[in-house]
Coordinates of C-alpha atoms in Angstrom, one line a residue:
X1 CA 0.0 -0.7 0.0
X2 CA 1.4 3.3 -1.4
X3 CA 2.2 6.6 1.4
X4 CA -1.4 8.3 -0.3
X5 CA -3.3 5.6 -0.5
X6 CA -2.8 5.0 2.9
X7 CA -3.6 8.9 3.5
X8 CA -6.5 7.6 1.6
X9 CA -7.3 4.7 4.0
X10 CA -6.8 7.4 7.0
X11 CA -8.7 9.7 5.5
X12 CA -11.6 7.3 4.5
X13 CA -11.9 5.6 8.0
X14 CA -11.9 9.5 10.0
X15 CA -15.3 10.2 7.7
X16 CA -16.7 7.3 8.2
X17 CA -16.3 6.4 11.8
X18 CA -18.9 6.5 14.3
X19 CA -17.6 7.6 18.1
X20 CA -16.8 11.0 17.6
X21 CA -18.8 12.7 14.3
X22 CA -18.2 16.2 14.5
X23 CA -14.6 16.2 15.7
X24 CA -13.0 13.4 13.1
X25 CA -10.0 15.7 10.9
X26 CA -7.2 14.1 10.7
X27 CA -4.8 16.0 12.8
X28 CA -1.5 13.7 12.5
X29 CA -0.6 12.4 9.5
X30 CA 0.5 8.6 8.5
X31 CA 4.5 9.3 8.3
X32 CA 4.6 11.9 11.7
X33 CA 5.2 9.5 14.5
X34 CA 6.8 10.7 17.5
X35 CA 9.8 8.6 18.2
X36 CA 11.0 7.0 21.5
X37 CA 12.5 4.2 23.5
X38 CA 12.7 2.3 26.3
X39 CA 15.0 -0.8 27.7
X40 CA 13.8 -4.0 27.4
X41 CA 15.8 -7.1 28.5
X42 CA 18.6 -4.7 27.8
X43 CA 18.1 -4.0 24.3
X44 CA 17.0 -0.9 23.0
X45 CA 13.3 -0.4 21.4
X46 CA 11.6 2.4 19.6
X47 CA 8.4 3.6 20.4
X48 CA 6.3 5.4 17.3
X49 CA 4.1 7.7 19.2
X50 CA 0.7 9.3 17.9
X51 CA -0.5 12.2 19.9
X52 CA -4.2 13.4 19.7
X53 CA -5.1 17.3 19.5
X54 CA -6.4 17.2 23.1
X55 CA -4.5 17.8 26.1
X56 CA -3.7 16.5 29.1
X57 CA -3.9 12.5 29.9
X58 CA -5.2 10.5 26.9
X59 CA -5.7 6.3 26.7
X60 CA -3.5 5.5 25.2
X61 CA -3.4 2.4 22.8
X62 CA -0.1 -0.1 21.7
X63 CA -0.1 -1.5 18.2
X64 CA 2.0 -4.5 17.4
X65 CA 2.4 -5.9 14.1
X66 CA 3.1 -9.7 12.1
X67 CA 5.5 -12.5 11.8
X68 CA 6.5 -10.0 8.0
X69 CA 7.8 -7.1 11.0
X70 CA 8.1 -3.6 10.4
X71 CA 9.6 -4.3 7.0
X72 CA 6.0 -5.0 5.5
X73 CA 3.3 -3.2 7.4
X74 CA 4.8 0.2 8.7
X75 CA 2.5 2.5 6.4
X76 CA -0.4 0.8 7.7
X77 CA 0.4 0.8 11.1
X78 CA 2.0 4.7 11.1
X79 CA -2.1 5.0 9.1
X80 CA -3.9 3.6 12.1
X81 CA -1.5 5.1 15.0
X82 CA -2.6 8.5 13.5
X83 CA -6.6 7.2 13.5
X84 CA -6.0 6.2 17.2
X85 CA -4.8 9.4 17.4
X86 CA -7.6 11.8 15.5
X87 CA -10.2 9.9 17.6
X88 CA -8.4 11.0 20.6
X89 CA -6.1 8.4 21.7
X90 CA -2.6 7.8 22.0
X91 CA -1.7 5.2 19.2
X92 CA 1.6 3.6 19.7
X93 CA 3.6 1.6 17.0
X94 CA 5.7 -1.3 18.7
X95 CA 8.8 -2.2 17.3
X96 CA 9.2 -5.5 19.4
X97 CA 11.5 -7.3 16.9
X98 CA 14.6 -5.4 18.7
X99 CA 14.1 -7.4 21.8
X100 CA 15.5 -10.0 19.7
X101 CA 17.9 -10.0 16.8
X102 CA 15.6 -8.2 14.4
X103 CA 15.1 -9.9 11.5
X104 CA 11.9 -10.4 10.4
X105 CA 12.3 -13.7 8.6
X106 CA 14.0 -15.6 11.5
X107 CA 11.7 -13.3 14.5
X108 CA 8.3 -14.4 13.0
X109 CA 9.0 -18.6 12.6
X110 CA 11.0 -18.8 16.3
X111 CA 8.4 -19.4 18.7
X112 CA 11.0 -19.5 21.6
X113 CA 10.9 -15.7 21.5
X114 CA 7.6 -15.3 22.7
X115 CA 8.1 -15.2 26.0
X116 CA 10.8 -12.2 25.3
X117 CA 8.4 -10.4 23.1
X118 CA 5.8 -10.6 25.9
X119 CA 8.0 -9.0 28.0
X120 CA 8.9 -6.3 25.6
X121 CA 4.6 -5.1 25.3
X122 CA 4.3 -5.3 28.5
X123 CA 8.2 -2.9 29.5
X124 CA 6.4 -0.9 26.6
X125 CA 2.8 -0.2 28.4
X126 CA 5.1 0.8 31.4
X127 CA 7.2 3.0 29.5
X128 CA 4.0 4.6 27.5
X129 CA 2.4 5.0 31.4
X130 CA 5.0 7.2 32.2
X131 CA 4.2 10.1 29.2
X132 CA 3.1 13.1 30.9
X133 CA 0.1 12.8 28.0
X134 CA -0.9 9.1 28.5
X135 CA -4.0 8.5 31.0
X136 CA -2.1 5.5 33.3
X137 CA -5.0 3.6 34.0
X138 CA -6.0 3.3 29.9
X139 CA -4.7 1.7 27.9
X140 CA -5.4 -0.6 25.0
X141 CA -3.9 -3.3 23.1
X142 CA -4.4 -4.0 19.4
X143 CA -2.5 -7.5 17.5
X144 CA -2.0 -8.4 14.2
X145 CA -1.6 -11.8 13.2
X146 CA 2.0 -12.8 15.3
X147 CA 0.7 -9.6 16.9
X148 CA -2.6 -10.6 17.8
X149 CA -1.6 -13.7 19.6
X150 CA 1.1 -11.8 21.6
X151 CA -1.6 -9.4 22.4
X152 CA -4.1 -11.8 24.1
X153 CA -1.6 -13.6 25.7
X154 CA 0.0 -10.3 27.2
X155 CA -3.3 -9.4 28.2
X156 CA -4.3 -11.8 29.9
X157 CA -1.2 -11.7 32.3
X158 CA -1.4 -8.2 32.3
X159 CA -3.9 -6.5 34.7
X160 CA -2.7 -2.8 33.5
X161 CA -4.5 -4.1 30.4
X162 CA -8.4 -2.2 29.7
X163 CA -9.0 -3.8 26.0
X164 CA -7.8 -5.9 23.6
X165 CA -9.0 -5.6 19.7
X166 CA -6.8 -8.8 17.6
X167 CA -6.9 -8.9 13.9
X168 CA -6.7 -12.3 12.7
X169 CA -4.5 -13.9 15.9
X170 CA -4.8 -17.4 17.9
X171 CA -5.2 -17.9 21.7
X172 CA -1.9 -19.9 22.7
X173 CA -2.4 -23.2 24.3
X174 CA -0.8 -21.5 27.6
X175 CA -2.5 -18.5 27.9
X176 CA -5.5 -18.1 31.2
X177 CA -8.5 -16.5 29.1
X178 CA -10.2 -15.9 32.3
X179 CA -8.1 -13.0 33.3
X180 CA -9.0 -11.6 29.9
X181 CA -10.3 -7.8 29.7
X182 CA -12.8 -7.7 27.5
X183 CA -12.4 -8.3 23.4
X184 CA -13.1 -8.0 19.7
X185 CA -12.2 -10.8 17.4
X186 CA -11.8 -10.1 13.7
X187 CA -10.9 -13.0 11.2
X188 CA -11.5 -13.5 7.7
X189 CA -13.5 -16.7 6.7
X190 CA -11.0 -17.8 4.2
X191 CA -7.4 -17.1 6.0
X192 CA -5.6 -20.3 4.5
X193 CA -2.5 -18.5 7.1
X194 CA -4.6 -18.6 10.3
X195 CA -7.5 -20.2 9.8
X196 CA -10.4 -19.0 11.2
X197 CA -11.1 -22.1 13.5
X198 CA -8.3 -20.8 15.0
X199 CA -10.7 -17.9 15.8
X200 CA -13.8 -20.6 17.1
X201 CA -11.7 -21.8 19.2
X202 CA -10.6 -18.5 21.0
X203 CA -14.5 -17.3 21.1
X204 CA -15.7 -20.6 22.2
X205 CA -12.8 -20.6 25.5
X206 CA -13.7 -16.6 26.1
X207 CA -17.9 -18.0 26.0
X208 CA -16.7 -20.2 28.7
X209 CA -14.4 -18.5 30.9
X210 CA -17.4 -15.5 31.3
X211 CA -14.9 -12.6 29.6
X212 CA -16.5 -10.0 27.9
X213 CA -16.1 -10.3 24.0
X214 CA -17.5 -9.2 20.7
X215 CA -16.9 -11.1 17.3
X216 CA -16.9 -10.3 13.6
X217 CA -15.7 -12.8 10.9
X218 CA -15.5 -11.9 7.2
X219 CA -16.8 -14.2 5.0
X220 CA -14.6 -13.1 1.7
X221 CA -11.2 -11.9 3.3
X222 CA -8.4 -14.3 4.6
X223 CA -5.3 -12.9 5.9
X224 CA -5.1 -9.7 5.9
X225 CA -8.3 -7.2 4.7
X226 CA -9.0 -5.7 1.5
X227 CA -9.8 -2.1 2.1
X228 CA -13.8 -2.2 2.8
X229 CA -13.3 -4.6 5.7
X230 CA -10.6 -3.4 6.8
X231 CA -12.6 0.1 6.7
X232 CA -15.3 -1.4 9.2
X233 CA -13.1 -3.5 11.2
X234 CA -11.2 -0.5 12.1
X235 CA -14.3 1.3 12.8
X236 CA -15.7 -1.7 15.4
X237 CA -12.8 -1.8 17.3
X238 CA -12.9 2.3 17.5
X239 CA -16.0 1.0 19.0
X240 CA -14.9 -0.8 21.0
X241 CA -12.2 1.1 22.5
X242 CA -14.8 4.1 23.0
X243 CA -16.8 1.4 24.8
X244 CA -14.2 -0.6 26.7
X245 CA -11.2 1.8 27.5
X246 CA -11.9 5.4 27.1
X247 CA -14.5 5.1 29.6
X248 CA -12.5 2.9 32.2

């Protein structure tokens, strides 16, 4: 997706959202993130922050890429950070592979690194809470594919997380589902990378545990959504955070 298409993508989403109809003016460009860093496991890890127009402490949402790393998804993750900022959140794109080698082709295939990534996400939450413009009691997570599995696992173990949105992710067997905050599950029915059956398994576990959740399966979508489906999914994300995160 080109820079021009990313900018259009964000503008379309801003125009179509129902969360703050009179206020949805895009005030942060997708490539205008404010770079900061923290230390996790002795490594320097970067965060790209997208700040809302509103002053004072705001809810923050941490965005996690998938197996391909940021080399394949930086533009649209920045666009989503900007979208969150235009809706009053602090959007934060996390470079979590920097905790390990930073090589996207090796990182995404090595499950032994999962514990290190999980620790890095929690360290990123701590770094966000220390920012003067972040409400430390209002932190959400968004993850895509590998990042989706990771945010579910982190949120089940870190009580500071108020809500989770996962795109075409999955539930790891050791994740304590009964401790999860509200979860929004978004998945494509034609996903041949992470089968939709894994979304169904997650939803079954959430129901059994009595955990609050929403789910939407997109019939014609695979592993990654086309623009109309992604517009709908991100609108659902904004509404979900407005309900479960911004009002905590």
